[in-house]
XYZ file of C-alpha atoms in Angstrom:
603
model
C -30.792 65.160 18.293
C -28.032 62.527 18.142
C -30.132 59.757 16.646
C -31.248 61.899 13.733
C -27.939 63.680 13.171
C -26.369 60.332 12.262
C -28.700 59.923 9.287
C -27.154 62.790 7.297
C -25.446 60.710 4.599
C -23.699 63.757 3.128
C -22.004 64.946 6.328
C -18.349 64.447 7.170
C -19.195 61.700 9.663
C -21.428 59.750 7.346
C -23.347 56.720 8.515
C -22.959 55.430 4.949
C -19.189 55.329 5.494
C -19.544 53.701 8.908
C -22.226 51.176 7.926
C -22.410 51.193 4.108
C -23.937 47.734 3.800
C -26.680 48.486 6.323
C -27.803 51.699 4.594
C -27.654 50.127 1.122
C -29.594 47.130 2.481
C -32.346 49.460 3.731
C -32.718 51.030 0.272
C -32.592 47.589 -1.353
C -35.452 46.439 0.915
C -37.418 49.626 0.194
C -37.100 48.783 -3.512
C -38.535 45.311 -2.869
C -41.500 46.763 -0.953
C -42.062 49.355 -3.686
C -42.215 46.716 -6.434
C -44.434 44.473 -4.323
C -46.971 47.274 -3.873
C -46.783 48.961 -7.295
C -45.942 45.937 -9.525
C -44.127 47.741 -12.333
C -44.312 46.003 -15.714
C -41.404 45.096 -18.018
C -41.220 48.521 -19.680
C -40.656 50.303 -16.376
C -38.294 47.584 -15.168
C -36.045 48.187 -18.198
C -36.122 51.912 -17.392
C -35.134 51.222 -13.767
C -32.347 48.907 -14.989
C -31.112 51.673 -17.293
C -31.012 54.202 -14.452
C -29.164 51.734 -12.202
C -26.626 51.045 -14.967
C -26.168 54.789 -15.448
C -25.369 55.149 -11.748
C -22.704 52.429 -12.066
C -21.166 54.264 -15.043
C -21.009 57.564 -13.098
C -18.702 55.938 -10.536
C -15.949 55.857 -13.200
C -16.055 59.645 -13.701
C -13.773 61.799 -11.552
C -16.079 64.707 -10.951
C -16.405 66.647 -7.685
C -20.196 66.962 -7.929
C -20.638 63.264 -8.778
C -18.272 62.359 -5.951
C -20.403 64.346 -3.497
C -23.574 62.801 -4.887
C -22.194 59.257 -4.873
C -23.814 58.155 -1.567
C -27.225 59.285 -2.809
C -26.667 57.698 -6.235
C -25.658 54.385 -4.637
C -28.834 54.388 -2.554
C -30.892 55.043 -5.709
C -29.096 52.204 -7.494
C -29.763 49.675 -4.715
C -33.382 50.825 -4.567
C -33.552 50.014 -8.288
C -31.817 46.652 -7.839
C -34.444 45.746 -5.230
C -37.215 46.573 -7.720
C -35.585 44.558 -10.518
C -34.823 41.440 -8.463
C -38.292 41.364 -6.945
C -39.803 41.647 -10.427
C -37.916 38.517 -11.508
C -38.725 36.746 -8.223
C -42.447 37.335 -8.700
C -44.034 33.946 -9.295
C -46.280 33.591 -12.341
C -47.517 30.030 -12.833
C -49.122 29.409 -16.259
C -50.575 26.058 -15.112
C -54.366 25.961 -15.025
C -55.931 22.885 -13.402
C -59.032 22.395 -11.289
C -61.179 19.505 -10.071
C -60.439 15.772 -9.802
C -57.254 14.551 -11.479
C -54.852 11.642 -11.462
C -51.598 13.021 -10.038
C -47.980 11.916 -9.691
C -45.954 13.672 -7.020
C -42.894 13.620 -4.799
C -42.653 15.362 -1.453
C -40.183 18.155 -0.688
C -41.181 18.837 2.900
C -43.433 17.796 5.754
C -45.861 20.399 7.137
C -48.080 20.646 10.213
C -50.751 17.965 10.397
C -54.378 18.443 11.391
C -57.039 16.041 12.683
C -57.822 14.570 9.242
C -54.724 15.026 7.092
C -50.961 14.928 6.982
C -49.714 17.804 4.856
C -46.720 17.738 2.521
C -45.146 20.354 0.309
C -44.779 18.584 -3.031
C -43.915 18.809 -6.704
C -46.938 17.555 -8.653
C -47.356 16.385 -12.253
C -50.738 16.462 -14.026
C -50.946 15.694 -17.753
C -47.361 16.791 -18.380
C -47.668 19.978 -16.318
C -45.481 20.444 -13.236
C -46.257 22.707 -10.289
C -45.752 22.994 -6.537
C -48.658 22.216 -4.236
C -49.676 21.364 -0.697
C -50.800 17.719 -0.762
C -53.308 16.646 1.903
C -52.949 12.921 2.675
C -55.605 11.203 4.857
C -54.170 9.872 8.111
C -55.458 6.426 7.154
C -52.609 6.270 4.595
C -49.022 5.466 5.556
C -46.689 8.451 6.127
C -44.848 9.463 2.940
C -41.083 9.687 2.444
C -38.497 11.108 0.037
C -37.550 7.717 -1.455
C -40.693 7.310 -3.549
C -42.841 8.815 -6.258
C -46.547 8.611 -5.505
C -49.569 8.227 -7.749
C -53.190 8.734 -6.747
C -56.328 10.706 -7.480
C -56.917 14.068 -5.869
C -59.163 17.099 -5.948
C -57.017 20.033 -7.081
C -57.955 23.599 -6.199
C -56.448 27.020 -5.727
C -56.544 28.452 -2.192
C -59.164 31.160 -2.000
C -58.295 34.791 -1.360
C -59.600 36.110 1.981
C -63.162 37.358 2.091
C -62.291 40.448 4.159
C -59.189 42.546 4.830
C -58.775 41.412 8.444
C -58.324 37.742 7.483
C -54.986 36.035 6.928
C -54.236 35.814 3.205
C -53.234 32.147 2.965
C -53.223 32.220 -0.853
C -50.696 35.087 -0.838
C -48.622 33.285 1.782
C -48.406 30.185 -0.437
C -47.766 32.244 -3.549
C -44.697 33.780 -1.905
C -43.415 30.206 -1.603
C -44.198 29.562 -5.306
C -47.163 27.370 -4.367
C -50.447 27.884 -6.195
C -52.467 24.726 -5.584
C -53.824 22.385 -2.931
C -54.380 18.682 -3.644
C -56.815 16.699 -1.482
C -56.194 12.977 -1.977
C -59.400 10.932 -2.284
C -58.090 7.533 -3.431
C -55.497 4.923 -2.539
C -51.885 6.097 -2.790
C -49.457 3.962 -4.845
C -45.690 4.249 -4.391
C -42.743 3.651 -6.751
C -39.070 3.658 -5.781
C -37.079 6.700 -6.910
C -33.625 6.445 -8.499
C -33.034 10.190 -8.884
C -32.778 11.293 -5.245
C -30.664 14.418 -4.864
C -28.212 15.000 -2.013
C -30.509 17.396 -0.127
C -33.354 14.858 -0.370
C -31.035 12.192 1.035
C -30.432 14.478 4.037
C -34.200 14.991 4.395
C -34.832 11.244 4.205
C -32.206 10.551 6.861
C -33.814 13.213 9.065
C -37.186 11.535 8.544
C -35.694 8.216 9.667
C -34.280 9.844 12.815
C -37.737 11.271 13.536
C -39.158 7.734 13.274
C -36.436 6.469 15.644
C -37.433 9.139 18.180
C -41.053 7.975 17.920
C -39.957 4.468 18.942
C -38.295 5.586 22.209
C -39.984 5.134 25.587
C -40.209 8.853 26.335
C -43.610 10.490 26.757
C -45.345 11.752 23.606
C -44.794 15.395 24.571
C -41.076 14.828 25.246
C -40.683 13.180 21.827
C -42.385 16.063 20.046
C -40.302 18.591 22.001
C -37.073 16.789 21.055
C -38.078 16.688 17.375
C -38.920 20.382 17.445
C -35.955 21.809 19.344
C -33.229 19.951 17.376
C -34.712 18.673 14.100
C -37.053 21.631 13.473
C -40.045 19.314 13.161
C -43.089 20.757 14.938
C -45.611 19.095 12.651
C -47.116 16.794 15.294
C -46.896 18.920 18.445
C -50.272 18.980 20.151
C -52.286 22.203 20.149
C -52.124 22.598 23.943
C -48.304 22.619 23.988
C -48.169 25.151 21.139
C -50.656 27.341 23.015
C -48.613 27.085 26.229
C -45.434 28.243 24.482
C -47.335 31.032 22.735
C -49.095 32.354 25.851
C -45.907 32.211 27.950
C -43.856 34.063 25.310
C -41.448 31.149 24.830
C -42.173 30.194 21.204
C -38.616 31.222 20.282
C -37.319 28.511 22.623
C -39.124 25.757 20.725
C -38.315 27.044 17.224
C -34.830 26.553 15.768
C -33.256 30.012 15.935
C -29.954 31.823 16.320
C -29.649 30.642 19.927
C -29.816 26.991 18.876
C -27.272 27.433 16.075
C -24.844 29.320 18.341
C -25.138 26.655 21.064
C -24.593 23.787 18.595
C -21.649 25.674 17.042
C -20.231 26.228 20.535
C -20.528 22.495 21.231
C -18.680 21.607 18.001
C -16.008 24.231 18.682
C -15.515 23.046 22.277
C -14.989 19.452 21.117
C -12.560 20.358 18.321
C -10.528 22.691 20.543
C -10.040 19.749 22.907
C -9.025 17.449 20.026
C -6.767 19.783 18.016
C -3.522 21.355 19.308
C -3.615 24.983 20.508
C -1.984 26.326 17.312
C -4.898 24.955 15.242
C -7.690 27.044 16.787
C -8.550 28.474 13.361
C -9.115 24.974 12.013
C -11.511 24.336 14.906
C -13.598 27.317 13.732
C -13.534 26.144 10.093
C -14.499 22.559 10.967
C -17.252 23.795 13.297
C -18.675 26.012 10.533
C -18.633 23.085 8.084
C -20.448 20.917 10.643
C -23.010 23.673 11.245
C -23.809 23.690 7.515
C -24.119 19.888 7.547
C -26.520 20.297 10.461
C -28.436 22.985 8.515
C -28.717 20.661 5.502
C -29.738 17.746 7.714
C -32.705 19.581 9.227
C -33.929 20.702 5.828
C -32.515 24.184 5.131
C -35.329 25.842 7.063
C -35.468 29.602 6.562
C -34.636 30.508 10.172
C -31.784 27.966 10.308
C -30.221 29.202 7.059
C -30.458 32.815 8.279
C -28.746 31.974 11.556
C -26.051 29.868 9.862
C -25.243 32.615 7.350
C -25.010 35.254 10.096
C -22.751 33.009 12.169
C -20.569 32.153 9.146
C -20.166 35.803 8.137
C -19.211 36.749 11.694
C -16.519 34.062 11.994
C -15.171 34.712 8.500
C -14.372 38.209 9.806
C -12.629 36.578 12.773
C -10.629 34.219 10.519
C -9.586 37.108 8.270
C -8.512 39.000 11.397
C -10.897 41.791 10.557
C -12.719 43.667 13.272
C -16.020 41.824 13.606
C -18.950 44.199 13.225
C -22.369 42.876 14.195
C -24.286 45.282 11.932
C -21.963 44.519 9.012
C -22.460 40.764 9.501
C -26.199 41.287 9.846
C -26.460 43.340 6.644
C -24.243 40.994 4.616
C -26.215 37.903 5.657
C -29.499 39.664 4.799
C -28.102 40.619 1.377
C -27.077 37.013 0.673
C -30.567 35.737 1.549
C -32.527 38.464 -0.270
C -30.396 38.312 -3.415
C -31.354 34.645 -3.736
C -35.018 35.178 -2.830
C -36.534 38.632 -2.288
C -39.757 37.018 -1.009
C -37.927 36.206 2.236
C -38.375 39.806 3.411
C -42.112 39.109 3.815
C -41.455 36.084 6.024
C -42.418 36.934 9.616
C -39.569 34.790 10.945
C -37.060 36.711 8.800
C -38.311 40.052 10.112
C -38.383 38.969 13.754
C -34.954 37.283 13.710
C -33.180 40.315 12.250
C -35.064 42.712 14.513
C -34.035 40.601 17.512
C -30.354 40.922 16.552
C -30.741 44.680 15.994
C -32.422 44.916 19.388
C -29.524 43.094 21.040
C -27.063 45.451 19.318
C -29.035 48.546 20.369
C -30.182 47.720 23.919
C -28.120 44.866 25.366
C -25.189 46.902 26.702
C -27.338 49.716 28.155
C -29.503 47.134 29.958
C -26.396 45.311 31.242
C -25.120 48.617 32.646
C -28.161 49.014 34.921
C -28.141 45.399 36.132
C -26.124 44.433 39.246
C -22.370 44.027 38.765
C -21.404 40.750 37.109
C -18.461 39.889 39.371
C -18.595 36.129 38.832
C -18.880 33.798 35.855
C -22.336 32.549 36.866
C -23.647 36.102 37.279
C -22.227 37.067 33.883
C -23.972 34.144 32.181
C -27.306 34.796 33.931
C -27.366 38.581 33.498
C -26.131 38.391 29.900
C -28.857 35.886 29.083
C -31.502 38.061 30.755
C -30.343 41.294 29.078
C -30.192 39.640 25.647
C -33.677 38.198 26.146
C -35.141 41.567 27.225
C -33.420 43.376 24.333
C -34.731 40.905 21.757
C -38.254 40.964 23.227
C -38.427 44.763 23.239
C -37.152 45.032 19.659
C -39.617 42.481 18.314
C -42.608 43.596 20.416
C -44.110 45.995 17.810
C -44.129 43.342 15.076
C -45.341 40.617 17.459
C -48.321 42.813 18.355
C -48.885 43.715 14.691
C -48.901 40.119 13.422
C -50.258 38.171 16.399
C -52.189 40.819 18.399
C -51.366 39.236 21.749
C -48.957 39.745 24.637
C -48.466 38.319 28.097
C -46.599 40.104 30.873
C -45.790 36.681 32.278
C -43.458 36.205 29.273
C -40.923 38.555 30.898
C -40.790 36.414 34.049
C -40.980 33.143 32.082
C -38.008 34.149 29.927
C -36.098 35.228 33.043
C -36.440 31.731 34.568
C -36.416 29.480 31.484
C -33.952 31.093 29.042
C -30.847 30.797 31.312
C -31.300 27.004 31.172
C -31.888 26.924 27.414
C -28.251 26.130 26.572
C -28.270 23.078 28.852
C -31.574 21.866 27.366
C -30.330 22.362 23.776
C -27.032 20.533 24.433
C -28.813 17.645 26.188
C -31.384 17.455 23.357
C -28.610 17.445 20.737
C -26.835 14.627 22.586
C -30.072 12.599 22.769
C -30.784 13.112 19.059
C -27.239 12.036 18.136
C -27.498 8.856 20.212
C -30.933 8.015 18.783
C -29.696 8.682 15.221
C -27.000 6.014 15.696
C -29.464 3.593 17.341
C -27.694 3.906 20.696
C -30.348 3.491 23.342
C -29.672 4.197 27.034
C -32.964 3.673 28.829
C -31.917 5.653 31.907
C -30.994 8.618 29.674
C -34.396 8.416 27.975
C -36.097 8.458 31.373
C -33.927 11.321 32.643
C -34.517 13.403 29.506
C -38.236 12.623 29.554
C -38.472 13.648 33.221
C -36.621 16.957 32.621
C -38.692 17.881 29.559
C -41.996 16.868 31.148
C -41.096 19.038 34.157
C -40.139 21.918 31.846
C -43.405 21.627 29.903
C -45.394 21.567 33.154
C -43.640 24.756 34.310
C -44.356 26.427 30.952
C -47.995 25.279 31.195
C -48.139 26.853 34.663
C -46.784 30.152 33.312
C -49.306 30.019 30.457
C -52.137 29.701 32.987
C -51.834 33.316 34.184
C -54.785 34.476 32.094
C -55.203 37.787 33.940
C -51.869 39.066 32.543
C -52.481 37.698 29.035
C -53.954 40.152 26.545
C -55.246 39.227 23.105
C -56.915 41.033 20.205
C -54.553 43.978 20.720
C -55.130 46.333 17.763
C -52.041 47.775 16.107
C -51.551 49.194 12.619
C -48.354 50.082 10.748
C -48.379 53.732 11.864
C -48.507 52.606 15.489
C -45.772 50.041 14.800
C -43.348 52.733 13.591
C -44.322 54.919 16.543
C -43.481 52.064 18.932
C -40.140 51.513 17.188
C -39.295 55.192 17.771
C -40.032 54.743 21.493
C -37.706 51.706 21.612
C -34.936 53.536 19.718
C -35.092 56.515 22.098
C -35.209 54.200 25.121
C -31.490 53.473 24.644
C -30.586 57.083 25.447
C -32.797 57.123 28.549
C -31.169 53.941 29.870
C -27.641 55.155 29.070
C -28.136 58.618 30.550
C -31.437 59.432 32.206
C -31.299 63.214 32.083
C -34.137 65.671 31.456
C -33.350 65.999 27.735
C -33.361 62.267 26.963
C -36.361 61.541 29.183
C -38.374 64.396 27.650
C -37.721 63.157 24.105
C -38.723 59.637 25.075
C -41.893 60.835 26.831
C -42.827 62.932 23.779
C -42.614 59.765 21.648
C -44.759 57.859 24.188
C -47.388 60.631 24.280
C -47.401 60.790 20.458
C -48.038 57.027 20.334
C -51.035 57.264 22.673
C -52.453 60.254 20.785
C -52.234 58.235 17.558
C -53.818 55.251 19.258
C -56.724 57.280 20.632
C -57.242 58.772 17.173
C -57.418 55.366 15.471
C -59.725 54.043 18.227
C -62.071 57.003 17.801
C -62.086 56.587 14.008
C -63.095 52.905 14.241
C -65.737 53.604 16.895
C -67.639 55.790 14.442
C -68.175 52.836 12.092
C -71.029 50.352 12.048
C -71.265 47.340 9.753
C -73.047 44.046 9.162
C -70.983 41.194 7.686
C -71.569 37.569 6.739
C -68.446 35.433 7.213
C -67.912 32.018 5.638
C -65.614 29.629 7.451
C -65.250 25.874 6.882
C -68.772 25.450 5.468
C -70.161 27.540 8.330
C -71.855 30.907 8.102
C -71.250 33.555 10.767
C -73.160 36.823 11.012
C -71.560 39.811 12.731
C -73.026 43.198 13.614
C -70.711 45.998 14.747
C -71.907 49.173 16.405
C -69.279 51.592 17.709
C -66.800 49.468 19.708
C -69.227 46.587 20.288
C -69.820 43.529 18.126
C -72.172 40.583 18.283
C -71.586 37.310 16.414
C -74.172 34.680 15.534
C -72.748 31.238 14.760
C -74.617 28.196 13.477
C -75.542 25.260 15.681
C -72.985 22.405 15.895
C -70.202 24.582 14.450
C -66.671 24.509 15.895
C -66.847 27.515 18.212
C -63.158 27.472 19.228
C -61.948 27.559 15.602
C -64.436 30.297 14.709
C -63.194 32.396 17.640
C -59.562 31.803 16.634
C -59.818 32.384 12.879
C -62.789 34.748 12.489
C -63.812 36.545 15.674
C -60.370 37.341 17.138
C -58.885 38.723 13.871
C -62.037 40.802 13.326
C -61.937 42.242 16.857
C -58.242 43.135 16.544
C -58.676 44.827 13.155
C -61.870 46.727 14.059
C -60.679 47.598 17.602
C -63.647 45.923 19.257
C -63.789 46.281 23.055
C -66.945 44.291 23.818
C -67.999 41.070 22.087
C -70.979 38.774 22.373
C -71.406 35.345 20.755
C -74.848 33.836 20.176
C -76.123 30.693 18.488
C -78.119 31.104 15.288
C -80.870 28.447 14.927
C -81.157 26.905 11.460
C -84.799 27.971 11.225
C -84.093 31.624 12.108
C -85.312 34.155 9.523
C -84.433 37.363 11.345
C -82.507 38.615 14.360
C -82.949 41.623 16.625
C -79.887 43.466 17.920
C -80.061 46.697 19.927
C -83.687 47.305 18.910
C -82.905 46.867 15.201
C -84.277 43.966 13.132
C -82.061 42.265 10.534
C -83.482 39.908 7.913
C -81.544 36.690 7.235
C -81.561 35.583 3.620
C-alpha cells in the first residue's frame, strides 16, 4: 500500500531524504513522551547522552554499513535528545510552603476570572523563597498591573491531584507551566512602584492599557470582549454563554488567536508596505511585515498559539527570501523543533497539538477536497471554496483529538464554519483597525456603533447555530486506541477522495469497520463493570452508582448542579461510556439509599 511503502526509511526513495526534519521530529517527540512516562533518573540520562554522542561520532566514519545504518542511527539519536531535554525541562521546585503567609508578588499574566476572583499568573516571594503561583485576587480589589509590586496576606496551597482517573489533572497542568502553588488573597493589597520593568513587561502593560481603553468605548459588553479576544488574545472576561456558543457551534478557533489571525495581520502589513515601497523592494516588504508580526506577538503577550503561528510564518517566508522552494512540512517541522527545543512541555499543550494537526490536515486533505468542489473560475469562488476546503481539512484532522479531550461534537459546526469562516478575514481586519484606533485614543463614534452592530449580529448568528441541540453530542467516549484508529481513517480518506476506486475504498472501509469493532469492544468491556464512588467537588459530596451502562448520581441540596454536571458527571460518563444517567437530590438527613433493589449505607 502506498501510504505504508513510504515509511521504509532504508529504501532508495526514502521519506527521511524527502522530509528529514519531519521524521527526526517524530522520533524527538517520541523521546519526550518516553521520558514523561518512564522518568529516567540521572544515571540513565548519562547513558542515553553517551549513546547519542556515539551516534554523532559514527557520522565521521566512512563505512558502508554505518552509511546504510545512518538514517536509523539518526532517529535513535533524536529519540535520545528528546529524552535528555525533557529530563532537564522537568520542573522540580524545592520550595515548601503552606497556610497563611505574608507575600510579595508581581504579575506575569492575566488569566480567566470567575465570579469571586480575578486570577493572575505571578512570581511570588515568601521569606526569601521565590516561586510561580496563580494568585486569586477578590474582585473587590482594584485590577492589578505590571507597573507595581504587591504585598498582602494570602492562603498558600498546592493544587490537589485528581481524586479519580477521569478528572482533569489541574495540578499536572500547572506543573507543566512550572507553577506549583495557588495563593488566595485574604487581606488588603498594597502596591509599590516598580523600577525594574523589563521590555516584555512594558509590552504587557501597554496591552493592558489598550484593554482598559476598549472597556471605555460605547460598544456593547459582548462586542468589547469579542474585540479583546480576537485581536489582543484576552478572553479572561468573556461571559460563559458566549464561550458556550462558540464551543457548541464549533467556532472556538475563530475567537482564539491562531494561524488564521497571524496570516491575516501579516497580509495586512504586507499589503500596506507593498503600496508604500517601490516594486523592486518587495523583499523588504516581507522583512518589515515579519518584524511587525513579531512586535504584534510581543504586544499580545507571547501566547503559545501566537508564537507557534509566528514561527511557522517566519520559517515559511525565510524560505521565500532565500529563494528556496517553500515546503510546508519542512516549515512545520522546523517551527516545532524551535518551540520544543526551548520547552519540551509544549508538546503536552492541547493548543500545540491541535494547531500542528490542523496544518498537517490542510497539507493532506485540502487539495483533494478542492478537486471535488465546483470549478473555481472566478476570484470570489476561489476565496470561498479555498476557505471552505481549508476549514473542512483542519476540522477533519483535529476531530480525533477534539473528541478525545473535549468529548463533544456538533454537526452544525460544519455548516457554521461554511457560513462564518469566509467572512473571518474581514472581521479580523476590521477588529485590528478598531484596536489600532482605540490604542491611539482615536475615537470615531460611528465606527464604534458600526463595529458593535456587526459583532452583535455575528454573535446572535453564532448563538442561533449553537441552539441546534439535536445535532450536538456530548460525553462522546474515545480512548487513545480509538484516536489512532480514527487518524488512520482520515489518512486513508485522501486516497478515496483523489481516486475512488475499489482498492482505495475497500482499504478505507476496512479501517472504518476496524474502528467500530474496537469501539464495540471497549463499550462491552465497560458495560461489564459496576462501581460505587464518592466524589468531592467544591465542598460538595456526590455519590454515584454505576451498573452496566447506567449511572445514577446523588447530589447534596443547594449545591451548584450545573457545575457538578460539567466537572464531575460529564467527565465520568465520557470515561465510563455511560449511556443512561439519572440525577437525584440527596437530603442531608439521608442515611441510606436504594438503587435497583439494592440498599447502600451512607456514612
